GROMACS .gro file of N, CA and C in nm:
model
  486
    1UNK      N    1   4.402 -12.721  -1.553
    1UNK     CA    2   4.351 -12.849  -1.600
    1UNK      C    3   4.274 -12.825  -1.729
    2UNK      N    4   4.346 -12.925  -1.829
    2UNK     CA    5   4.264 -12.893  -1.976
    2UNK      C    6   4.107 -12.942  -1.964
    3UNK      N    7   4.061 -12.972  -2.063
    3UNK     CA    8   3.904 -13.019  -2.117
    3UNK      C    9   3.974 -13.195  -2.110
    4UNK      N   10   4.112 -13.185  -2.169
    4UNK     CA   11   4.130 -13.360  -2.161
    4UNK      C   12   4.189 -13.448  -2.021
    5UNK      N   13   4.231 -13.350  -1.951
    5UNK     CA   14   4.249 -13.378  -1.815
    5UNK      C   15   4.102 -13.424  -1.739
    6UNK      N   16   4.015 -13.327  -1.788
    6UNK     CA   17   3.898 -13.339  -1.709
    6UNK      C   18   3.818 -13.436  -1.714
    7UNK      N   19   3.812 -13.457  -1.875
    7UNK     CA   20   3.739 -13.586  -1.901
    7UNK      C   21   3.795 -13.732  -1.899
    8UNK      N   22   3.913 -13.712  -1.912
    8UNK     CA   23   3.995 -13.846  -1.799
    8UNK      C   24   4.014 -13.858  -1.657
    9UNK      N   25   4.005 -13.719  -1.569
    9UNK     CA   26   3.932 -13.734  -1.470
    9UNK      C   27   3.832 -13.827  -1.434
   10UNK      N   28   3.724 -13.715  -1.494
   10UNK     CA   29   3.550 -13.815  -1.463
   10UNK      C   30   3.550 -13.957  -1.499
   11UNK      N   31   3.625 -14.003  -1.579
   11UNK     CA   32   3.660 -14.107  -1.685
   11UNK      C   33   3.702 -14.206  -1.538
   12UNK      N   34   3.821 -14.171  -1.486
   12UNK     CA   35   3.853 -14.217  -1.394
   12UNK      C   36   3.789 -14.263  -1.225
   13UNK      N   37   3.750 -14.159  -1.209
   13UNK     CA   38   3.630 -14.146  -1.089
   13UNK      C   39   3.543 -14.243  -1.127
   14UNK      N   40   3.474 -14.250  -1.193
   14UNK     CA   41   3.369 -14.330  -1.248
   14UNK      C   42   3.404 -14.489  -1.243
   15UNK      N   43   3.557 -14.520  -1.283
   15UNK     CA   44   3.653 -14.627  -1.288
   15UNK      C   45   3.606 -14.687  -1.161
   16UNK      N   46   3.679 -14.612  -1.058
   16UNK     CA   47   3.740 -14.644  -0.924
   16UNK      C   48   3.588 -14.655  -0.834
   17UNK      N   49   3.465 -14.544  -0.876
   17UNK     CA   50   3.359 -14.585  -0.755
   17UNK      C   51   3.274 -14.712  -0.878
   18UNK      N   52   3.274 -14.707  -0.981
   18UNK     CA   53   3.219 -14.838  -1.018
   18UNK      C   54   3.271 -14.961  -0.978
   19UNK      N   55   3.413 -14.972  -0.946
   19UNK     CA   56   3.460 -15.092  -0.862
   19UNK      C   57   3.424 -15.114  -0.764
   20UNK      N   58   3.406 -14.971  -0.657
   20UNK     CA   59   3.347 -14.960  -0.534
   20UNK      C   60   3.246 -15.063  -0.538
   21UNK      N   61   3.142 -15.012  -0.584
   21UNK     CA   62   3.022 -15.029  -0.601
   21UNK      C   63   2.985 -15.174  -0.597
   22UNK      N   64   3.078 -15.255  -0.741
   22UNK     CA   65   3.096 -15.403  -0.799
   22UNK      C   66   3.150 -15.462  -0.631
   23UNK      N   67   3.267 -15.401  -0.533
   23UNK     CA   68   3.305 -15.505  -0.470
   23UNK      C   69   3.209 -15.524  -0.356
   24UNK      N   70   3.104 -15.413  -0.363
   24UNK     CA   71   2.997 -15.379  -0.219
   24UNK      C   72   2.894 -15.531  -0.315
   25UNK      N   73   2.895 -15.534  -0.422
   25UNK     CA   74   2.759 -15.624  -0.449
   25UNK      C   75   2.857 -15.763  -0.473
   26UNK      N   76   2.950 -15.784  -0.483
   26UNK     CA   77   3.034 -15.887  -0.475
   26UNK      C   78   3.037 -15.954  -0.357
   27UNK      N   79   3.030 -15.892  -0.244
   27UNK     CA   80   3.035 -15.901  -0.082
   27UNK      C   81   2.858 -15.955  -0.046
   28UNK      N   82   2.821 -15.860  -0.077
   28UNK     CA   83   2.653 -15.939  -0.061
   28UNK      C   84   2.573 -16.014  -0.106
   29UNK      N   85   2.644 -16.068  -0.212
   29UNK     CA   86   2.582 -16.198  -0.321
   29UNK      C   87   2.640 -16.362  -0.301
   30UNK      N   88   2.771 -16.314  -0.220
   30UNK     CA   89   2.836 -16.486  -0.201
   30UNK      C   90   2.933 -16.438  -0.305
   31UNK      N   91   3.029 -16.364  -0.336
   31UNK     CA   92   3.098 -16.394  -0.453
   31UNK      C   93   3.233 -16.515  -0.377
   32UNK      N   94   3.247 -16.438  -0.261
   32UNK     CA   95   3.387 -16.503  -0.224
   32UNK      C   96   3.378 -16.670  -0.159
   33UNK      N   97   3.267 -16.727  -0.142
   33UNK     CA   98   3.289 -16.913  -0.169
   33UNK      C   99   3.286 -16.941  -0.240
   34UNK      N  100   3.246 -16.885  -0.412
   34UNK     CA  101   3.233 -16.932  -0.523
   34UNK      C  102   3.351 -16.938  -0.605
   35UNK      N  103   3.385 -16.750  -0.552
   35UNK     CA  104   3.582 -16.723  -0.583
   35UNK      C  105   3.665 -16.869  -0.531
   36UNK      N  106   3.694 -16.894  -0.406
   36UNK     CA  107   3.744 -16.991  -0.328
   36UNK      C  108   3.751 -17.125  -0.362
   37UNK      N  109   3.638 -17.162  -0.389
   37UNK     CA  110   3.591 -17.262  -0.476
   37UNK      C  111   3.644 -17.291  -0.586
   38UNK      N  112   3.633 -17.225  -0.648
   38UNK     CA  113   3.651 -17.238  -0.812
   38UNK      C  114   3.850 -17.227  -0.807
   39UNK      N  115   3.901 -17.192  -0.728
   39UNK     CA  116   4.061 -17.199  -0.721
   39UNK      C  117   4.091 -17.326  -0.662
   40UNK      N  118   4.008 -17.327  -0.572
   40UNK     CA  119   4.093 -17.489  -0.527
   40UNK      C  120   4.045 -17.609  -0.657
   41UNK      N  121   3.921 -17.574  -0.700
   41UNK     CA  122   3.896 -17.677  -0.783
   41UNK      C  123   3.972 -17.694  -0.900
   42UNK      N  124   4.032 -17.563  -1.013
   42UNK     CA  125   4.149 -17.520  -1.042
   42UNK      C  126   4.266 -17.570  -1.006
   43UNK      N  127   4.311 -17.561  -0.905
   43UNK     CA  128   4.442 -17.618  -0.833
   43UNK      C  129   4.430 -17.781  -0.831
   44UNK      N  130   4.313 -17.853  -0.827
   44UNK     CA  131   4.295 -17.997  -0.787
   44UNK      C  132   4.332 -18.056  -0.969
   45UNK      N  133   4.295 -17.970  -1.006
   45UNK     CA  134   4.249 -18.025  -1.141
   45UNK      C  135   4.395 -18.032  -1.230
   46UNK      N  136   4.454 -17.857  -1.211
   46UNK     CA  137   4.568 -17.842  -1.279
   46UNK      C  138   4.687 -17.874  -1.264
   47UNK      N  139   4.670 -17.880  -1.099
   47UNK     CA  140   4.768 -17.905  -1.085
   47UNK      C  141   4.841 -17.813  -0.978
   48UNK      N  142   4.789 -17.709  -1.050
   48UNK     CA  143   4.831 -17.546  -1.033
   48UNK      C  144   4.772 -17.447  -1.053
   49UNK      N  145   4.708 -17.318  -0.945
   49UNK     CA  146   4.637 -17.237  -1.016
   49UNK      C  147   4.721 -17.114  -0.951
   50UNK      N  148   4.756 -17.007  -1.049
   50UNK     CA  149   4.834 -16.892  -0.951
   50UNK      C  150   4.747 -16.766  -0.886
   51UNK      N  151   4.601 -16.827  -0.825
   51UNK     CA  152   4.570 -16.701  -0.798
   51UNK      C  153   4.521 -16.802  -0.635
   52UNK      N  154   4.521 -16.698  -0.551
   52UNK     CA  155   4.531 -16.715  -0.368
   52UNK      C  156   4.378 -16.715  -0.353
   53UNK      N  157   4.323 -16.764  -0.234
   53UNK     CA  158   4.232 -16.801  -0.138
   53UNK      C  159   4.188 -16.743  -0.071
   54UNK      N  160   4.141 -16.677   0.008
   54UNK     CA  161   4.090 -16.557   0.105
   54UNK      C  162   4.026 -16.592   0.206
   55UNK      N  163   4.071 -16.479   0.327
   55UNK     CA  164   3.920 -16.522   0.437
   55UNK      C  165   3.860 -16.387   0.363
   56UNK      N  166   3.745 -16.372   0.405
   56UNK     CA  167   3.665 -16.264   0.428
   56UNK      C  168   3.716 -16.096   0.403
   57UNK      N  169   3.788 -16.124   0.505
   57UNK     CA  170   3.787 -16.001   0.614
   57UNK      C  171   3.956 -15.963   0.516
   58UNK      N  172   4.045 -16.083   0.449
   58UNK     CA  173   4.175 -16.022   0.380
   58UNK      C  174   4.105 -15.961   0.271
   59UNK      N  175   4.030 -16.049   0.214
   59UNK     CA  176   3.951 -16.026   0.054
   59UNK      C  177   3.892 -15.873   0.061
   60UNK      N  178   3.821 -15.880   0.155
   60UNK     CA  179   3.760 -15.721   0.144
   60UNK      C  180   3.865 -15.610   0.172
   61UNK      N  181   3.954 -15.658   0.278
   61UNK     CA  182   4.042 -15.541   0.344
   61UNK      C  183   4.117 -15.482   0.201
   62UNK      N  184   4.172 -15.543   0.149
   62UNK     CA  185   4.212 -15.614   0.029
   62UNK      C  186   4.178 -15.486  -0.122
   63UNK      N  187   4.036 -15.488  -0.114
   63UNK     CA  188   4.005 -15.444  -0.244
   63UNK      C  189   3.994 -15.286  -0.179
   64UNK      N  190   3.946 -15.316  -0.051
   64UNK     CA  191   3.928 -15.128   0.013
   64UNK      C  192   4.049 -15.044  -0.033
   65UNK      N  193   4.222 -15.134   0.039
   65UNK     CA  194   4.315 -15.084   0.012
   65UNK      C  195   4.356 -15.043  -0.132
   66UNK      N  196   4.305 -15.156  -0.228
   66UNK     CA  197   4.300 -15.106  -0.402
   66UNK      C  198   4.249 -15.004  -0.439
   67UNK      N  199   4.111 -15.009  -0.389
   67UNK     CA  200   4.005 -14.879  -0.452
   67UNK      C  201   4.050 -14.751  -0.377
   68UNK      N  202   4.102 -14.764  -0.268
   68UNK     CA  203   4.168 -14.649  -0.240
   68UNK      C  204   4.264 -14.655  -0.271
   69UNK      N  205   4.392 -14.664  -0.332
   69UNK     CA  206   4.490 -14.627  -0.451
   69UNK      C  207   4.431 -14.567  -0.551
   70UNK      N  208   4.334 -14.650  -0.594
   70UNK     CA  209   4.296 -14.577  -0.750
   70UNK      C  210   4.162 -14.421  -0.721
   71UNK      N  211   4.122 -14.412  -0.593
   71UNK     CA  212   4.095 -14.293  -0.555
   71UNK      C  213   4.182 -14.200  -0.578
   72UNK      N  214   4.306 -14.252  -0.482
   72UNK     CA  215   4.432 -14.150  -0.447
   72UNK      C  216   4.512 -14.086  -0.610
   73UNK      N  217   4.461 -14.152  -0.694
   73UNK     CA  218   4.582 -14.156  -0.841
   73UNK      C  219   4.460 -14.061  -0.895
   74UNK      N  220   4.335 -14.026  -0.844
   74UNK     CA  221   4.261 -13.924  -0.935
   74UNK      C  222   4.288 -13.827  -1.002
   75UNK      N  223   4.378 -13.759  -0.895
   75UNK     CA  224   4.454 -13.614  -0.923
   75UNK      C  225   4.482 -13.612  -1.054
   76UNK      N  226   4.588 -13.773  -1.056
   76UNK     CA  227   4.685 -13.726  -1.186
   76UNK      C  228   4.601 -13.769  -1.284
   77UNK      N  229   4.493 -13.854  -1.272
   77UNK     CA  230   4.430 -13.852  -1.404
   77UNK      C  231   4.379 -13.715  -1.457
   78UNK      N  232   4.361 -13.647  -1.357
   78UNK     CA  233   4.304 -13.479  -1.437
   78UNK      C  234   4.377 -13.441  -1.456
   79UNK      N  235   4.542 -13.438  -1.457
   79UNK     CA  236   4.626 -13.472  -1.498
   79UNK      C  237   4.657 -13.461  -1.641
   80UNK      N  238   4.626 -13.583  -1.670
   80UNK     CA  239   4.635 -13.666  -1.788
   80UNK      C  240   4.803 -13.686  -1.773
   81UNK      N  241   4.825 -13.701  -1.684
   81UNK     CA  242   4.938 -13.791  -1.599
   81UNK      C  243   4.989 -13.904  -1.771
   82UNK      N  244   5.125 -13.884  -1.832
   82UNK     CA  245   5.113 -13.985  -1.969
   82UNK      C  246   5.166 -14.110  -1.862
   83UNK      N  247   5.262 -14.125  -1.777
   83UNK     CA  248   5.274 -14.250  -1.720
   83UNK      C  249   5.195 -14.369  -1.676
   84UNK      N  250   5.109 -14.260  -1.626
   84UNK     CA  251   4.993 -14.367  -1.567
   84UNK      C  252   4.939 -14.401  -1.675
   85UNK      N  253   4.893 -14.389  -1.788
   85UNK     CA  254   4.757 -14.418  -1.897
   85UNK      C  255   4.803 -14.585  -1.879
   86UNK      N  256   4.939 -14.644  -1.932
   86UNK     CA  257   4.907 -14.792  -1.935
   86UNK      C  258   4.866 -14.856  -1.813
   87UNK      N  259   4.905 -14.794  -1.689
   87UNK     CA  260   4.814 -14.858  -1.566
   87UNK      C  261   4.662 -14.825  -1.579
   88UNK      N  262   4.566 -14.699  -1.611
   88UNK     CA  263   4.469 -14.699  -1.604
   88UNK      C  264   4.405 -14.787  -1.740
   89UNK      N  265   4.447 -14.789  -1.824
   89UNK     CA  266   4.441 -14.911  -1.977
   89UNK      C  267   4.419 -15.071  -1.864
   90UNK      N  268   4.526 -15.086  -1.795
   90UNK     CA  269   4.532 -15.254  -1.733
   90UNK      C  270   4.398 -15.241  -1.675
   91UNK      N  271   4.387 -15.109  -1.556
   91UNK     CA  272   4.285 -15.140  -1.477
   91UNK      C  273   4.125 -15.149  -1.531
   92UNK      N  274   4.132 -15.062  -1.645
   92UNK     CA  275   3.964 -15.073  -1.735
   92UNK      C  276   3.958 -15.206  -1.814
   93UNK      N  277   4.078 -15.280  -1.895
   93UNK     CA  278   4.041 -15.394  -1.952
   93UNK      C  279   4.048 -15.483  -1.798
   94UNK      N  280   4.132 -15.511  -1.759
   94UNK     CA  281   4.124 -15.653  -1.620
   94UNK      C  282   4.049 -15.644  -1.537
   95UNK      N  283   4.051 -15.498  -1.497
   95UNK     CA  284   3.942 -15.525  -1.279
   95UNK      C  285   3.769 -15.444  -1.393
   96UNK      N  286   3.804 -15.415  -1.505
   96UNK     CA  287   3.662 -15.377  -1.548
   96UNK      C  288   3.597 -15.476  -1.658
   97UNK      N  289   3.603 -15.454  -1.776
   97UNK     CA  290   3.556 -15.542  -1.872
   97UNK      C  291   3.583 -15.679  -1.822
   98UNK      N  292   3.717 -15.719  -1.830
   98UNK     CA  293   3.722 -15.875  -1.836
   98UNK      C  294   3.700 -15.928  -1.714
   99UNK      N  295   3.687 -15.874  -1.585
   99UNK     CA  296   3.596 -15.887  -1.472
   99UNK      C  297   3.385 -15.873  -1.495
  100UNK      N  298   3.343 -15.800  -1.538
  100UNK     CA  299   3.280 -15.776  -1.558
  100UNK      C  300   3.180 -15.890  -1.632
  101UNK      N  301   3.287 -15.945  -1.775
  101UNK     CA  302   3.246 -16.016  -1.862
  101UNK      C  303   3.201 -16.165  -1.780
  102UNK      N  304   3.306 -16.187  -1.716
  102UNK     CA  305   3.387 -16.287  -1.621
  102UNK      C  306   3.245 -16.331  -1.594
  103UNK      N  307   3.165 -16.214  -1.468
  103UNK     CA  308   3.032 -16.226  -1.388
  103UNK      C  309   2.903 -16.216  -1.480
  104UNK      N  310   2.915 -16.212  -1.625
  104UNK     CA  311   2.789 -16.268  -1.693
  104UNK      C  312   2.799 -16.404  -1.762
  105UNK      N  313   2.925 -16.421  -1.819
  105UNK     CA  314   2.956 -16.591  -1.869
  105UNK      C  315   2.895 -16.669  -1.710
  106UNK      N  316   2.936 -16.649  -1.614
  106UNK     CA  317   2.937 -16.734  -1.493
  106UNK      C  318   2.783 -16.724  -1.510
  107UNK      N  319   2.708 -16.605  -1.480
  107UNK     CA  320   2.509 -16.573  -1.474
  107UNK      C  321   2.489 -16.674  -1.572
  108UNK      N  322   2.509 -16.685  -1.711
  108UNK     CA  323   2.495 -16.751  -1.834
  108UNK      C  324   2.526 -16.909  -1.808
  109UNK      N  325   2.610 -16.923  -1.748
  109UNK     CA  326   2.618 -17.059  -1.783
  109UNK      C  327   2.604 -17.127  -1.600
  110UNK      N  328   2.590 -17.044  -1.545
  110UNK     CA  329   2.507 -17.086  -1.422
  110UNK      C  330   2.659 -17.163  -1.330
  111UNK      N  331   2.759 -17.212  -1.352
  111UNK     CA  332   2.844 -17.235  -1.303
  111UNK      C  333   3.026 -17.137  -1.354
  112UNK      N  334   3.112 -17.169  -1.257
  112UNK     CA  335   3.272 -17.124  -1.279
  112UNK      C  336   3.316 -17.218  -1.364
  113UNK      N  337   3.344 -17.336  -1.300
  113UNK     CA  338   3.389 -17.436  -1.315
  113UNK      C  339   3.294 -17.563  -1.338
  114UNK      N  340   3.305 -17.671  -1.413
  114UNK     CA  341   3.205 -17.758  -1.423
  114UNK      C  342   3.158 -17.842  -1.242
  115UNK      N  343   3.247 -17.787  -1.194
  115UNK     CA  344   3.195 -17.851  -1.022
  115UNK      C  345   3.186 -17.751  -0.929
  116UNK      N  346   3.164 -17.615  -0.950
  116UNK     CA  347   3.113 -17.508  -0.870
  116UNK      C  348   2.995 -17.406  -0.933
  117UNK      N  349   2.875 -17.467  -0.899
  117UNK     CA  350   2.758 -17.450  -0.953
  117UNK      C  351   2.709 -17.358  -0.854
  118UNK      N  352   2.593 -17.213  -0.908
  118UNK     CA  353   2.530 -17.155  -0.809
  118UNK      C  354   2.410 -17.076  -0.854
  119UNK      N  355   2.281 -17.023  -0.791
  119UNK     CA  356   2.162 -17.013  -0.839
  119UNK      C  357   2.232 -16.917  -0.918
  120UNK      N  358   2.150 -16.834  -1.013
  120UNK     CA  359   2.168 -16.774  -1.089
  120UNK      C  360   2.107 -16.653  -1.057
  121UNK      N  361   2.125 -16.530  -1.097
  121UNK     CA  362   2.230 -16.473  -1.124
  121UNK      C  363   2.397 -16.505  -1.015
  122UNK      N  364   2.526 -16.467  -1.096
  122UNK     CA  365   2.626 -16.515  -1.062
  122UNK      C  366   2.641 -16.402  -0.956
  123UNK      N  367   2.689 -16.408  -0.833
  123UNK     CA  368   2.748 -16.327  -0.767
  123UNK      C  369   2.808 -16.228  -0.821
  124UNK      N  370   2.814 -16.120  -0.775
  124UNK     CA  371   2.854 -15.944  -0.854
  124UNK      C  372   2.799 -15.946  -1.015
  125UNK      N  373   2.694 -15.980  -1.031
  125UNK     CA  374   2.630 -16.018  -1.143
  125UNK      C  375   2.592 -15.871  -1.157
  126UNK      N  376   2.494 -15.789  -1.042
  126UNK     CA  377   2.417 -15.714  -1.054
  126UNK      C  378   2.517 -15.573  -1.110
  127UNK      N  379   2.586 -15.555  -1.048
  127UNK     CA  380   2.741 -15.424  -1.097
  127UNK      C  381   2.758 -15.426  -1.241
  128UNK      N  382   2.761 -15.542  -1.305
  128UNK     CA  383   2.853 -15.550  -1.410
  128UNK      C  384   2.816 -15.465  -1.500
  129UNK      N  385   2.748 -15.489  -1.529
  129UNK     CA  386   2.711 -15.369  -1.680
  129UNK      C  387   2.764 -15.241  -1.590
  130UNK      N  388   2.773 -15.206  -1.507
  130UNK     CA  389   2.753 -15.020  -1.457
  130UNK      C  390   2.964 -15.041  -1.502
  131UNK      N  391   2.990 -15.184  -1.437
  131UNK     CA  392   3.150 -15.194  -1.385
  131UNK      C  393   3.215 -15.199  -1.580
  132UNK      N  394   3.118 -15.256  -1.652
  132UNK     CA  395   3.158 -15.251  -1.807
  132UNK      C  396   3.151 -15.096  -1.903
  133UNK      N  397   3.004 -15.057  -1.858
  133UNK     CA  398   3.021 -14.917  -1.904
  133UNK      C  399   3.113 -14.808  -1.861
  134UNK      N  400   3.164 -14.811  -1.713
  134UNK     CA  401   3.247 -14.706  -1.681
  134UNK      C  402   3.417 -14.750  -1.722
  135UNK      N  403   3.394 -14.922  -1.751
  135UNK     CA  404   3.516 -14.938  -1.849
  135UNK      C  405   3.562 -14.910  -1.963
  136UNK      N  406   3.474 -14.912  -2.056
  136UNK     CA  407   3.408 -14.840  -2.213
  136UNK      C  408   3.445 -14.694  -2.189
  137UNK      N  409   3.375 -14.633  -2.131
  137UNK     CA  410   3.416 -14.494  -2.064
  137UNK      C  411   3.565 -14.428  -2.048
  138UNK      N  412   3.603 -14.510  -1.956
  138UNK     CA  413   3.788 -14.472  -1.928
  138UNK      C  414   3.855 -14.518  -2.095
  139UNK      N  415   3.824 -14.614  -2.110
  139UNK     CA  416   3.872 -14.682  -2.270
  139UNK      C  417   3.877 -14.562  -2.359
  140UNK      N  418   3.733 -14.522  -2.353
  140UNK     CA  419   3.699 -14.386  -2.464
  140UNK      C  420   3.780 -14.285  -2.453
  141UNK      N  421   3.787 -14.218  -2.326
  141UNK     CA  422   3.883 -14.127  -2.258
  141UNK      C  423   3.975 -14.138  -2.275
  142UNK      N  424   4.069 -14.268  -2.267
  142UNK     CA  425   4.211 -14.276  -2.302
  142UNK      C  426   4.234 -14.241  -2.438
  143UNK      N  427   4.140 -14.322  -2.495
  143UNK     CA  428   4.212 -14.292  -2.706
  143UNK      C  429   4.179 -14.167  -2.674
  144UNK      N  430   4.072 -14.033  -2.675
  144UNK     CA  431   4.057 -13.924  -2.669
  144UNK      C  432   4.102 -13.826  -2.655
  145UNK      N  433   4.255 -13.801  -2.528
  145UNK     CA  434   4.325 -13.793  -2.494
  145UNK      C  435   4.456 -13.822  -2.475
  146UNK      N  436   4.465 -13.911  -2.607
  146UNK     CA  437   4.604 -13.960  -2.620
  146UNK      C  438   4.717 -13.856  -2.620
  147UNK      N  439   4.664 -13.756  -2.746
  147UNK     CA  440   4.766 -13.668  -2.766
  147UNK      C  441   4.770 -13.553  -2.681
  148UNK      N  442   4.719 -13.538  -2.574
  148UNK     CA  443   4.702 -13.458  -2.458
  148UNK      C  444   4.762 -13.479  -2.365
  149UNK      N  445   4.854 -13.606  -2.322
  149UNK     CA  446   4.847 -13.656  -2.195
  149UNK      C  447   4.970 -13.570  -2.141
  150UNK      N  448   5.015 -13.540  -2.014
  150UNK     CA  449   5.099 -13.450  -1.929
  150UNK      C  450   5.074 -13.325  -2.021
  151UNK      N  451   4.985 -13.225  -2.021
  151UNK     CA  452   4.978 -13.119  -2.069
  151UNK      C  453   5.089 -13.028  -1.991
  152UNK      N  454   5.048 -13.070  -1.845
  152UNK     CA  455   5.145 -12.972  -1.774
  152UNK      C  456   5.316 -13.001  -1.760
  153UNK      N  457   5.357 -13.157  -1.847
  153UNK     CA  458   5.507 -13.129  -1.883
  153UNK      C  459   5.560 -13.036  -2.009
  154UNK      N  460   5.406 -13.044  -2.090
  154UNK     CA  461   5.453 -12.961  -2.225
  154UNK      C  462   5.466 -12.817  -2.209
  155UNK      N  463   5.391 -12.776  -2.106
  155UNK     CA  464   5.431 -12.620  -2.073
  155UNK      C  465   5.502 -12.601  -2.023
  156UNK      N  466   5.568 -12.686  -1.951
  156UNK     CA  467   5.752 -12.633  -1.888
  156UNK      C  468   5.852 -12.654  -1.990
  157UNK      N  469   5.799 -12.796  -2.078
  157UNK     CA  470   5.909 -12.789  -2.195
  157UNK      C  471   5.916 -12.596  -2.286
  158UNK      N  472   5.810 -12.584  -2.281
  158UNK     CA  473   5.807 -12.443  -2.341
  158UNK      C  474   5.812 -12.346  -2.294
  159UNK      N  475   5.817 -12.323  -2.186
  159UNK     CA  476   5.879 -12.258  -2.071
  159UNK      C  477   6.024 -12.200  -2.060
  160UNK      N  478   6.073 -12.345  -2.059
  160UNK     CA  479   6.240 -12.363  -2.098
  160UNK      C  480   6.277 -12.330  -2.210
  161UNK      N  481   6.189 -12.363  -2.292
  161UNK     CA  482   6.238 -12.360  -2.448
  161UNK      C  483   6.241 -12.223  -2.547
  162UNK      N  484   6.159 -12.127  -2.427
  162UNK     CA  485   6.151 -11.956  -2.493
  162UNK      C  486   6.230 -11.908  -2.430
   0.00000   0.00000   0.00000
């Protein structure tokens, strides 16, 4: 494992328990009647909204089964696995930053939707910055490591190739 494997490693780890972390304070703040809420009100309004409803117990089961995938994919980030980079790219801008951002506009403007209002701070409010910096982080790691990525296909190419 290179120096750029490693630090897309940690890069990664950091990813996956800062989500941890975000969905443990997501769970204890009320995020999921406000989530719920704000889709049906969405759906009433639009017409149409394409994102689903939850009990409890799917929602959480739910993100456990996610965060453990992106546990399980650690390996290859030390790695520097080149396939995966555009999945770990989706997962730092969507389930990090623009999640993240998501839960301070909501703190800021005190509601989701103009008819799902809630005290302030917004549910998973408290994570975000940790869930934004370890996004910044993997972000950094990726450009860093661009030209590094599958180190260990380039040594069999050269392997073969002597």
């Amino acid at each position: 494992m290179g120096t750029a494997g490693f630090r897309l490693g940690i890069a990664w780890v950091m990813m996956w328990v800062a989500l941890g972390i975000h969905v443990t304070d997501e769970a204890l703040t009320g995020f999921l009647p406000v989530y719920n809420a704000t889709v049906l009100a969405l759906r009433a309004e639009l017409g149409f909204w394409p994102m689903p409803v939850f009990v409890f117990k799917t929602w959480l089961l739910g993100l456990i089964i996610g965060i453990s995938i992106l546990a399980l994919l650690s390996p290859l980030a030390f790695r520097n696995v080149r396939l995966l980079r555009p999945f770990f790219l989706f997962v730092a801008v969507v389930a990090g930053l623009l999640n993240a951002t998501g839960h301070t506009l909501a703190t800021i403007l005190g509601h989701t939707v103009s008819t799902v209002r809630f005290e302030r701070p917004a549910p998973g409010f408290y994570s975000s910055p940790l869930l934004a910096i370890a996004s910044v982080y993997v972000l950094l790691q990726l450009w860093r490591t661009r030209k590094d990525g599958d180190s260990n296909a380039r040594q069999v190419k050269a392997r073969v190739g002597s």
